């Protein structure tokens, strides 16, 4: 099956070569970071997590988003998702791989990674996160590969996937919820970090995940339709847009709830980070343009996916979903993690600016993720088109 | 032997309930705590998580009355423990790479939640010694995925195992007191004068005050307390022993703790 | 399989080159290192055979006992106490890192990170 990824058009190879260059630059930068230590990044004593952990957190959401396809297709027998569900499962694989790479990039002593297994510590949320993430990776690899393989084996006579795979598919549904819940627990269980200490952290994470993951899928499905003969189908895309709409509305609603609690209660600690993110605190305002831009394009995207005229036009729909994805990426992939460290527990304001090397590593991991998803999609789509012809 | 058997039982139990999720494991862990309390119950049952609960009283006024004392404490600690000194080219502290175990902080930063309107003017200038609280319920220990930071059963000290730390910095996010530092780069070139009797750290691990566990083991008192001499600006002792000097001070003096409402139960008390 | 005639000889040549150092040096262990033992001592804390193969295991065990268990009692050998420590214990007798530690470690091409943090006696000031 893997040979499907080894043949392709010159465009396919040019895309892969482009990604390979980015991965290479990232790998070179990582080797420098490995030699020097994490001081290679812009992180500091006060802002002790940076881009790596914030990207990790966001990508867990993208991985969990795949369940928005699995759930309607397998539980509610929503047939229109037949062709696109595999894209969700394969996207989850790439996203979880990116999560693991970001975690490794963030470790001060990456060679000691296995200490987490050698000294299992159930009271640490990071221990559980490792278990659920690796479990989710395994489940999606198993399910995705088995489904595509069934089509690959008999392209001319469609066969249903083997029965034994069903329990794994059903298990992957609550498992997807668990990965983002546990990731939210990394933050929501810490005393003294008021911005993160909120019971709606996990619900908010899930809402933004169920909007961001499917948004990315819509964008990719529309691109795939242009560059290959594979069409996910208008019904499937529009159903996804419905899901995105509800999830994104919930997400923005949850953000509004955070504002209400902080500002109506008027408790300084709860207001501080929101003020820092949206207005600046004591002159420190590096994230203000980002957060405002995020809300601005998020609002425009919401209008665009609500209006029938822009929703049913593939071009405007693609733009809207892309904008929504970027909006959610800024909100969760930058503001949520980086903002939580401002102000520090001793109420100092330290701003964080990633270094060039840190950006190169981050871009490298993203490129590696795109490589994985490209290869997996190439295989899935080639097999599918082979069946249909 | 005992701790090994307990560890084995814990692991065996963990394996058995692996599929049953967190609540079961939580119960198991609570059961373990209770078991260890009964073992140590020659003394009356203690409300704390260790046999002794070592703690400190810091008298901020005495630091005000003895200019230079705060700096002396910091120097004593940092020179003994090979704590590096990162400086910017202009001589100011490099806040990015900074490593510190104990430092003189302003009142409003050590007690940011106690910033009442119109406070004592003199308080603004007083150096408030700030370091690890060795909490009885430390969130950093809860967060650590490898038990590289842990609570010593006998002393209650929140210890660091630099050999086990993977450098994930979850403990730094979890600590509500900003007591932890990370080695962003190799610290050795930045140590003013190496103390050959105490190891340095390597890059990529978290470090902090350990109440001078290595000095306590040979019958000495913590270096900062020793540096305060007989000023009694810092008093160190066992909070679980009602006859210790520290317990008597706490019983007779008004003291405050940092962010006690977080439930961490700090073992460091301040006389303001 | 396509190109059988090229792939199989290619694989054989590759494997041959790849394993060259193994069979070239087979049966020849080179010059075994002779670490210099401290003069005036008869016994180590464990039998020599054990120390030769497993000193790192013992160091790990000591660290866990001292740091995590607060079990700091000395090890008594012929009435003399030895602390369970690398710097103050082992290096107290094996004072020359270059002639003791490094000779074997260089031979076996292992690079323990002990000295990233701990000081060998020579660096004493």
mmCIF file of N, CA and C in Angstrom, chain A residues 1 82 86 145-159 161 380 383-388:
data_model
loop_
_atom_site.group_PDB
_atom_site.id
_atom_site.type_symbol
_atom_site.label_atom_id
_atom_site.label_comp_id
_atom_site.label_asym_id
_atom_site.label_seq_id
_atom_site.Cartn_x
_atom_site.Cartn_y
_atom_site.Cartn_z
ATOM 1 N N UNK A 1 0.820 -1.203 0.000
ATOM 2 C CA UNK A 1 0.000 0.000 0.000
ATOM 3 C C UNK A 1 0.859 1.259 0.000
ATOM 4 N N UNK A 82 -18.801 8.914 4.127
ATOM 5 C CA UNK A 82 -18.070 7.699 3.768
ATOM 6 C C UNK A 82 -16.674 8.013 3.231
ATOM 7 N N UNK A 86 -11.996 8.968 6.465
ATOM 8 C CA UNK A 86 -10.612 8.514 6.509
ATOM 9 C C UNK A 86 -9.653 9.708 6.557
ATOM 10 N N UNK A 145 -5.505 2.484 8.874
ATOM 11 C CA UNK A 145 -4.783 1.555 8.007
ATOM 12 C C UNK A 145 -5.649 0.359 7.615
ATOM 13 N N UNK A 146 -6.392 -0.187 8.598
ATOM 14 C CA UNK A 146 -7.229 -1.347 8.335
ATOM 15 C C UNK A 146 -8.313 -1.024 7.303
ATOM 16 N N UNK A 147 -8.925 0.148 7.433
ATOM 17 C CA UNK A 147 -9.997 0.517 6.516
ATOM 18 C C UNK A 147 -9.468 0.687 5.093
ATOM 19 N N UNK A 148 -8.342 1.402 4.977
ATOM 20 C CA UNK A 148 -7.801 1.624 3.638
ATOM 21 C C UNK A 148 -7.314 0.302 3.055
ATOM 22 N N UNK A 149 -6.740 -0.534 3.903
ATOM 23 C CA UNK A 149 -6.209 -1.805 3.428
ATOM 24 C C UNK A 149 -7.314 -2.704 2.874
ATOM 25 N N UNK A 150 -8.498 -2.644 3.496
ATOM 26 C CA UNK A 150 -9.624 -3.457 3.029
ATOM 27 C C UNK A 150 -10.002 -3.067 1.605
ATOM 28 N N UNK A 151 -9.969 -1.763 1.324
ATOM 29 C CA UNK A 151 -10.263 -1.297 -0.040
ATOM 30 C C UNK A 151 -9.145 -1.669 -0.996
ATOM 31 N N UNK A 152 -7.919 -1.577 -0.489
ATOM 32 C CA UNK A 152 -6.736 -1.844 -1.307
ATOM 33 C C UNK A 152 -6.736 -3.292 -1.778
ATOM 34 N N UNK A 153 -7.161 -4.194 -0.856
ATOM 35 C CA UNK A 153 -7.091 -5.633 -1.147
ATOM 36 C C UNK A 153 -8.055 -6.030 -2.262
ATOM 37 N N UNK A 154 -9.259 -5.442 -2.291
ATOM 38 C CA UNK A 154 -10.206 -5.827 -3.350
ATOM 39 C C UNK A 154 -10.799 -4.581 -3.980
ATOM 40 N N UNK A 155 -10.067 -3.969 -4.876
ATOM 41 C CA UNK A 155 -10.515 -2.714 -5.481
ATOM 42 C C UNK A 155 -11.754 -2.864 -6.350
ATOM 43 N N UNK A 156 -11.996 -4.086 -6.900
ATOM 44 C CA UNK A 156 -13.096 -4.199 -7.858
ATOM 45 C C UNK A 156 -14.391 -4.664 -7.219
ATOM 46 N N UNK A 157 -14.290 -5.257 -6.064
ATOM 47 C CA UNK A 157 -15.479 -5.788 -5.398
ATOM 48 C C UNK A 157 -15.456 -5.226 -3.965
ATOM 49 N N UNK A 158 -16.198 -4.142 -3.725
ATOM 50 C CA UNK A 158 -16.126 -3.483 -2.416
ATOM 51 C C UNK A 158 -16.440 -4.461 -1.281
ATOM 52 N N UNK A 159 -15.554 -4.537 -0.313
ATOM 53 C CA UNK A 159 -15.805 -5.387 0.858
ATOM 54 C C UNK A 159 -15.888 -4.495 2.090
ATOM 55 N N UNK A 161 -15.154 -3.375 5.855
ATOM 56 C CA UNK A 161 -13.980 -3.586 6.708
ATOM 57 C C UNK A 161 -14.233 -4.732 7.689
ATOM 58 N N UNK A 380 -4.478 7.057 0.821
ATOM 59 C CA UNK A 380 -5.929 6.863 0.961
ATOM 60 C C UNK A 380 -6.649 7.231 -0.329
ATOM 61 N N UNK A 383 -5.927 4.774 -3.305
ATOM 62 C CA UNK A 383 -6.665 3.519 -3.126
ATOM 63 C C UNK A 383 -8.130 3.723 -3.467
ATOM 64 N N UNK A 384 -8.683 4.833 -2.988
ATOM 65 C CA UNK A 384 -10.110 5.109 -3.190
ATOM 66 C C UNK A 384 -10.424 5.304 -4.674
ATOM 67 N N UNK A 385 -9.574 6.095 -5.348
ATOM 68 C CA UNK A 385 -9.827 6.346 -6.770
ATOM 69 C C UNK A 385 -9.699 5.062 -7.572
ATOM 70 N N UNK A 386 -8.807 4.206 -7.139
ATOM 71 C CA UNK A 386 -8.630 2.919 -7.772
ATOM 72 C C UNK A 386 -9.904 2.072 -7.657
ATOM 73 N N UNK A 387 -10.550 2.173 -6.493
ATOM 74 C CA UNK A 387 -11.790 1.429 -6.271
ATOM 75 C C UNK A 387 -12.879 1.955 -7.190
ATOM 76 N N UNK A 388 -12.937 3.289 -7.289
ATOM 77 C CA UNK A 388 -14.058 3.882 -8.020
ATOM 78 C C UNK A 388 -13.941 3.750 -9.523
#
